[in-house]
């Protein structure tokens, strides 16, 4: 088999253009998913069974079904309902593949993040929460000053893994005709008959994006959890003459 490096060099700008769309899908859905995941986690921690049942069902569905199925249900399925087609959201949002992909990714990642955040909150040392109660903090103050900052520091490594999973899962956006990295590689390879070369190049682009994400999260984690690696200054000893 003849390996064609030239086709890779010629179409690198196209793949990088697809990478822009991939990053948009991951960043937007990741930020919105984190917000909804936080709400779902708080509901899951409720002591009321009636409050827990809805977020539990949501999380069970989106963690238990394939992302591809969820994309198809939103992009193709919603259009089957006349009420949806007649709604004000149809033209600007629900009829657009871009927004349908973001909705699907957001719903999917929020379910995973809800469980990650819930686990992080439950690992906060009880003594820190008792100290907050002892000094008279309200529930809102304890949530915003103790619980969420501590949980966020704990959750960063798992959140970075989830972002990587989202990055890889974003390749499914090409199934609804979005020209992300995979979509661009598929289109060009079908035209040039160089499938191996184009998907090899696409894989390299995904690897580079993964490295950037992991490196960024590593720096952020080091800053958020800098108290865990604190090294006290050397003690200066004075010799008495």
mmCIF file of C-alpha atoms in Angstrom:
data_model
loop_
_atom_site.group_PDB
_atom_site.id
_atom_site.type_symbol
_atom_site.label_atom_id
_atom_site.label_comp_id
_atom_site.label_asym_id
_atom_site.label_seq_id
_atom_site.Cartn_x
_atom_site.Cartn_y
_atom_site.Cartn_z
ATOM 1 C CA UNK A 1 0.000 0.000 0.000
ATOM 2 C CA UNK A 2 1.318 3.450 -0.953
ATOM 3 C CA UNK A 3 1.096 5.967 1.865
ATOM 4 C CA UNK A 4 0.201 9.429 0.619
ATOM 5 C CA UNK A 5 1.658 12.054 2.941
ATOM 6 C CA UNK A 6 0.845 14.830 0.530
ATOM 7 C CA UNK A 7 -2.907 14.428 0.952
ATOM 8 C CA UNK A 8 -2.438 14.918 4.705
ATOM 9 C CA UNK A 9 -0.396 18.093 4.263
ATOM 10 C CA UNK A 10 -2.869 19.448 1.719
ATOM 11 C CA UNK A 11 -5.889 18.971 3.983
ATOM 12 C CA UNK A 12 -4.468 19.914 7.400
ATOM 13 C CA UNK A 13 -6.258 23.323 7.233
ATOM 14 C CA UNK A 14 -9.552 21.502 6.631
ATOM 15 C CA UNK A 15 -8.985 19.226 9.623
ATOM 16 C CA UNK A 16 -8.069 22.196 11.816
ATOM 17 C CA UNK A 17 -11.264 23.903 10.671
ATOM 18 C CA UNK A 18 -13.176 20.826 11.796
ATOM 19 C CA UNK A 19 -11.283 20.981 15.100
ATOM 20 C CA UNK A 20 -12.763 24.427 15.733
ATOM 21 C CA UNK A 21 -16.277 22.969 15.532
ATOM 22 C CA UNK A 22 -15.253 20.041 17.741
ATOM 23 C CA UNK A 23 -13.886 22.385 20.405
ATOM 24 C CA UNK A 24 -17.075 24.461 20.279
ATOM 25 C CA UNK A 25 -19.235 21.380 20.837
ATOM 26 C CA UNK A 26 -17.090 20.171 23.746
ATOM 27 C CA UNK A 27 -16.688 23.545 25.484
ATOM 28 C CA UNK A 28 -20.312 24.678 25.234
ATOM 29 C CA UNK A 29 -21.803 21.343 26.240
ATOM 30 C CA UNK A 30 -19.170 20.894 28.965
ATOM 31 C CA UNK A 31 -19.921 24.229 30.627
ATOM 32 C CA UNK A 32 -23.704 23.880 30.443
ATOM 33 C CA UNK A 33 -23.468 20.222 31.460
ATOM 34 C CA UNK A 34 -21.441 21.164 34.537
ATOM 35 C CA UNK A 35 -24.145 23.621 35.589
ATOM 36 C CA UNK A 36 -26.957 21.072 35.197
ATOM 37 C CA UNK A 37 -24.819 18.343 36.740
ATOM 38 C CA UNK A 38 -24.377 20.466 39.843
ATOM 39 C CA UNK A 39 -28.139 20.911 40.174
ATOM 40 C CA UNK A 40 -28.771 17.201 39.635
ATOM 41 C CA UNK A 41 -26.130 16.302 42.223
ATOM 42 C CA UNK A 42 -27.797 18.513 44.827
ATOM 43 C CA UNK A 43 -31.151 16.890 44.092
ATOM 44 C CA UNK A 44 -29.619 13.417 44.358
ATOM 45 C CA UNK A 45 -28.281 14.308 47.802
ATOM 46 C CA UNK A 46 -31.736 15.209 49.044
ATOM 47 C CA UNK A 47 -33.065 13.110 51.900
ATOM 48 C CA UNK A 48 -36.505 13.028 50.276
ATOM 49 C CA UNK A 49 -37.215 10.025 48.054
ATOM 50 C CA UNK A 50 -39.742 12.063 46.071
ATOM 51 C CA UNK A 51 -37.030 14.618 45.201
ATOM 52 C CA UNK A 52 -34.453 11.964 44.301
ATOM 53 C CA UNK A 53 -36.593 9.930 41.897
ATOM 54 C CA UNK A 54 -36.571 12.391 38.989
ATOM 55 C CA UNK A 55 -32.792 13.053 38.875
ATOM 56 C CA UNK A 56 -32.140 9.345 39.457
ATOM 57 C CA UNK A 57 -34.321 8.421 36.468
ATOM 58 C CA UNK A 58 -32.647 11.085 34.324
ATOM 59 C CA UNK A 59 -29.159 9.911 35.236
ATOM 60 C CA UNK A 60 -30.085 6.252 34.773
ATOM 61 C CA UNK A 61 -31.445 6.906 31.266
ATOM 62 C CA UNK A 62 -28.588 9.025 29.942
ATOM 63 C CA UNK A 63 -25.873 6.858 31.458
ATOM 64 C CA UNK A 64 -27.554 3.656 30.349
ATOM 65 C CA UNK A 65 -28.229 4.467 26.691
ATOM 66 C CA UNK A 66 -25.655 5.091 23.921
ATOM 67 C CA UNK A 67 -24.825 8.677 23.035
ATOM 68 C CA UNK A 68 -25.526 7.916 19.371
ATOM 69 C CA UNK A 69 -29.083 6.885 20.223
ATOM 70 C CA UNK A 70 -29.574 10.095 22.197
ATOM 71 C CA UNK A 71 -28.339 12.196 19.266
ATOM 72 C CA UNK A 72 -30.719 10.454 16.880
ATOM 73 C CA UNK A 73 -33.654 10.780 19.284
ATOM 74 C CA UNK A 74 -33.115 14.530 19.562
ATOM 75 C CA UNK A 75 -32.205 15.302 15.948
ATOM 76 C CA UNK A 76 -34.578 12.920 14.149
ATOM 77 C CA UNK A 77 -37.075 12.029 16.858
ATOM 78 C CA UNK A 78 -38.261 15.445 18.032
ATOM 79 C CA UNK A 79 -39.203 16.428 14.501
ATOM 80 C CA UNK A 80 -41.799 13.656 14.458
ATOM 81 C CA UNK A 81 -44.003 15.637 16.835
ATOM 82 C CA UNK A 82 -46.119 18.374 15.283
ATOM 83 C CA UNK A 83 -46.153 20.353 18.523
ATOM 84 C CA UNK A 84 -42.359 20.525 18.417
ATOM 85 C CA UNK A 85 -42.315 21.580 14.747
ATOM 86 C CA UNK A 86 -44.802 24.352 15.496
ATOM 87 C CA UNK A 87 -42.945 25.617 18.558
ATOM 88 C CA UNK A 88 -40.818 28.759 18.562
ATOM 89 C CA UNK A 89 -37.697 26.647 19.202
ATOM 90 C CA UNK A 90 -37.995 24.599 16.021
ATOM 91 C CA UNK A 91 -36.430 26.923 13.440
ATOM 92 C CA UNK A 92 -33.605 28.484 15.465
ATOM 93 C CA UNK A 93 -32.654 25.438 17.583
ATOM 94 C CA UNK A 94 -34.287 22.044 17.174
ATOM 95 C CA UNK A 95 -34.093 21.920 13.376
ATOM 96 C CA UNK A 96 -30.359 22.704 13.430
ATOM 97 C CA UNK A 97 -27.889 19.821 13.665
ATOM 98 C CA UNK A 98 -25.393 21.998 15.556
ATOM 99 C CA UNK A 99 -27.746 22.788 18.426
ATOM 100 C CA UNK A 100 -29.181 19.277 18.530
ATOM 101 C CA UNK A 101 -25.652 17.924 18.972
ATOM 102 C CA UNK A 102 -24.975 20.390 21.801
ATOM 103 C CA UNK A 103 -28.256 19.443 23.494
ATOM 104 C CA UNK A 104 -27.441 15.736 23.246
ATOM 105 C CA UNK A 105 -23.886 16.192 24.542
ATOM 106 C CA UNK A 106 -25.084 18.450 27.362
ATOM 107 C CA UNK A 107 -27.759 16.037 28.543
ATOM 108 C CA UNK A 108 -25.344 13.124 28.366
ATOM 109 C CA UNK A 109 -22.426 14.732 30.179
ATOM 110 C CA UNK A 110 -24.637 16.327 32.854
ATOM 111 C CA UNK A 111 -25.776 12.837 33.899
ATOM 112 C CA UNK A 112 -22.182 11.655 34.357
ATOM 113 C CA UNK A 113 -21.085 14.881 36.030
ATOM 114 C CA UNK A 114 -23.988 14.693 38.482
ATOM 115 C CA UNK A 115 -22.682 11.402 39.852
ATOM 116 C CA UNK A 116 -19.091 12.658 39.862
ATOM 117 C CA UNK A 117 -20.062 15.795 41.805
ATOM 118 C CA UNK A 118 -22.284 13.837 44.179
ATOM 119 C CA UNK A 119 -19.405 11.510 44.994
ATOM 120 C CA UNK A 120 -17.056 14.462 45.521
ATOM 121 C CA UNK A 121 -19.464 16.179 47.908
ATOM 122 C CA UNK A 122 -19.849 12.990 49.912
ATOM 123 C CA UNK A 123 -16.072 12.694 50.329
ATOM 124 C CA UNK A 124 -15.713 16.118 51.966
ATOM 125 C CA UNK A 125 -14.500 15.553 55.523
ATOM 126 C CA UNK A 126 -17.385 15.846 57.959
ATOM 127 C CA UNK A 127 -15.253 17.930 60.288
ATOM 128 C CA UNK A 128 -15.116 20.791 57.778
ATOM 129 C CA UNK A 129 -18.898 20.892 57.508
ATOM 130 C CA UNK A 130 -19.253 20.698 61.294
ATOM 131 C CA UNK A 131 -16.841 23.610 61.638
ATOM 132 C CA UNK A 132 -18.985 25.649 59.248
ATOM 133 C CA UNK A 133 -22.039 24.896 61.390
ATOM 134 C CA UNK A 134 -20.133 25.710 64.552
ATOM 135 C CA UNK A 135 -19.299 29.236 63.418
ATOM 136 C CA UNK A 136 -22.911 29.865 62.428
ATOM 137 C CA UNK A 137 -22.771 29.681 58.639
ATOM 138 C CA UNK A 138 -26.095 29.526 56.852
ATOM 139 C CA UNK A 139 -26.817 26.663 54.441
ATOM 140 C CA UNK A 140 -26.110 28.930 51.463
ATOM 141 C CA UNK A 141 -22.819 30.160 52.953
ATOM 142 C CA UNK A 142 -21.748 26.611 53.744
ATOM 143 C CA UNK A 143 -22.625 25.516 50.202
ATOM 144 C CA UNK A 144 -20.798 28.347 48.423
ATOM 145 C CA UNK A 145 -17.810 28.730 50.756
ATOM 146 C CA UNK A 146 -17.121 25.162 51.889
ATOM 147 C CA UNK A 147 -19.013 22.456 50.014
ATOM 148 C CA UNK A 148 -18.714 23.591 46.398
ATOM 149 C CA UNK A 149 -15.079 24.841 46.509
ATOM 150 C CA UNK A 150 -13.914 21.644 48.239
ATOM 151 C CA UNK A 151 -15.967 19.416 45.952
ATOM 152 C CA UNK A 152 -14.706 21.240 42.868
ATOM 153 C CA UNK A 153 -11.107 20.685 43.924
ATOM 154 C CA UNK A 154 -11.824 16.982 44.382
ATOM 155 C CA UNK A 155 -13.754 16.624 41.127
ATOM 156 C CA UNK A 156 -11.209 18.196 38.744
ATOM 157 C CA UNK A 157 -9.386 14.950 37.764
ATOM 158 C CA UNK A 158 -12.649 13.114 37.094
ATOM 159 C CA UNK A 159 -14.046 16.138 35.258
ATOM 160 C CA UNK A 160 -10.997 16.239 32.986
ATOM 161 C CA UNK A 161 -11.591 12.572 32.126
ATOM 162 C CA UNK A 162 -15.215 13.343 31.310
ATOM 163 C CA UNK A 163 -14.135 16.187 29.007
ATOM 164 C CA UNK A 164 -11.829 13.747 27.188
ATOM 165 C CA UNK A 165 -14.732 11.301 26.825
ATOM 166 C CA UNK A 166 -16.816 14.151 25.424
ATOM 167 C CA UNK A 167 -14.055 14.999 22.964
ATOM 168 C CA UNK A 168 -14.026 11.443 21.665
ATOM 169 C CA UNK A 169 -17.812 11.225 21.722
ATOM 170 C CA UNK A 170 -18.035 14.419 19.678
ATOM 171 C CA UNK A 171 -16.992 12.341 16.656
ATOM 172 C CA UNK A 172 -20.599 11.124 16.587
ATOM 173 C CA UNK A 173 -21.669 14.633 15.553
ATOM 174 C CA UNK A 174 -20.570 13.681 12.038
ATOM 175 C CA UNK A 175 -23.493 11.242 11.877
ATOM 176 C CA UNK A 176 -25.867 14.196 11.602
ATOM 177 C CA UNK A 177 -23.831 15.907 8.890
ATOM 178 C CA UNK A 178 -21.744 18.192 11.086
ATOM 179 C CA UNK A 179 -18.273 18.858 9.720
ATOM 180 C CA UNK A 180 -16.226 18.263 12.825
ATOM 181 C CA UNK A 181 -12.823 16.538 12.671
ATOM 182 C CA UNK A 182 -14.329 13.143 11.868
ATOM 183 C CA UNK A 183 -16.833 14.615 9.429
ATOM 184 C CA UNK A 184 -14.093 16.425 7.518
ATOM 185 C CA UNK A 185 -11.895 13.322 7.427
ATOM 186 C CA UNK A 186 -14.771 11.164 6.201
ATOM 187 C CA UNK A 187 -15.744 13.631 3.463
ATOM 188 C CA UNK A 188 -12.209 14.129 2.143
ATOM 189 C CA UNK A 189 -11.321 10.424 2.283
ATOM 190 C CA UNK A 190 -14.442 9.569 0.281
ATOM 191 C CA UNK A 191 -13.337 12.049 -2.379
ATOM 192 C CA UNK A 192 -9.627 11.170 -2.483
ATOM 193 C CA UNK A 193 -9.810 7.436 -1.574
ATOM 194 C CA UNK A 194 -7.206 7.948 1.155
ATOM 195 C CA UNK A 195 -9.102 6.693 4.177
ATOM 196 C CA UNK A 196 -6.076 5.551 6.189
ATOM 197 C CA UNK A 197 -4.176 8.800 5.724
ATOM 198 C CA UNK A 198 -7.063 11.118 6.575
ATOM 199 C CA UNK A 199 -8.207 9.211 9.643
ATOM 200 C CA UNK A 200 -4.609 8.895 10.816
ATOM 201 C CA UNK A 201 -4.324 12.679 10.587
ATOM 202 C CA UNK A 202 -7.683 13.073 12.358
ATOM 203 C CA UNK A 203 -6.436 10.840 15.159
ATOM 204 C CA UNK A 204 -3.348 13.028 15.587
ATOM 205 C CA UNK A 205 -5.542 16.126 15.866
ATOM 206 C CA UNK A 206 -7.654 14.412 18.548
ATOM 207 C CA UNK A 207 -4.474 13.433 20.412
ATOM 208 C CA UNK A 208 -3.211 17.016 20.368
ATOM 209 C CA UNK A 209 -6.543 18.330 21.641
ATOM 210 C CA UNK A 210 -6.528 15.704 24.402
ATOM 211 C CA UNK A 211 -3.030 16.757 25.437
ATOM 212 C CA UNK A 212 -4.042 20.424 25.599
ATOM 213 C CA UNK A 213 -7.105 19.560 27.707
ATOM 214 C CA UNK A 214 -5.181 17.345 30.128
ATOM 215 C CA UNK A 215 -2.325 19.847 30.469
ATOM 216 C CA UNK A 216 -4.773 22.704 31.129
ATOM 217 C CA UNK A 217 -6.648 20.715 33.756
ATOM 218 C CA UNK A 218 -3.375 19.661 35.381
ATOM 219 C CA UNK A 219 -2.349 23.293 35.809
ATOM 220 C CA UNK A 220 -5.822 24.228 37.058
ATOM 221 C CA UNK A 221 -5.866 21.332 39.513
ATOM 222 C CA UNK A 222 -2.445 22.296 40.833
ATOM 223 C CA UNK A 223 -3.686 25.830 41.438
ATOM 224 C CA UNK A 224 -6.977 24.777 43.042
ATOM 225 C CA UNK A 225 -5.340 22.170 45.286
ATOM 226 C CA UNK A 226 -2.109 24.026 45.975
ATOM 227 C CA UNK A 227 -2.697 23.715 49.708
ATOM 228 C CA UNK A 228 -2.114 19.947 49.374
ATOM 229 C CA UNK A 229 1.457 20.460 48.142
ATOM 230 C CA UNK A 230 2.379 23.329 50.437
ATOM 231 C CA UNK A 231 5.987 23.248 51.531
ATOM 232 C CA UNK A 232 6.711 25.371 54.595
ATOM 233 C CA UNK A 233 9.682 27.729 54.404
ATOM 234 C CA UNK A 234 12.924 26.619 55.953
ATOM 235 C CA UNK A 235 13.177 27.457 59.613
ATOM 236 C CA UNK A 236 16.040 29.823 60.233
ATOM 237 C CA UNK A 237 17.998 28.833 63.293
ATOM 238 C CA UNK A 238 20.055 31.346 65.174
ATOM 239 C CA UNK A 239 23.135 30.295 67.042
ATOM 240 C CA UNK A 240 23.586 31.930 70.399
ATOM 241 C CA UNK A 241 27.182 33.046 70.752
#
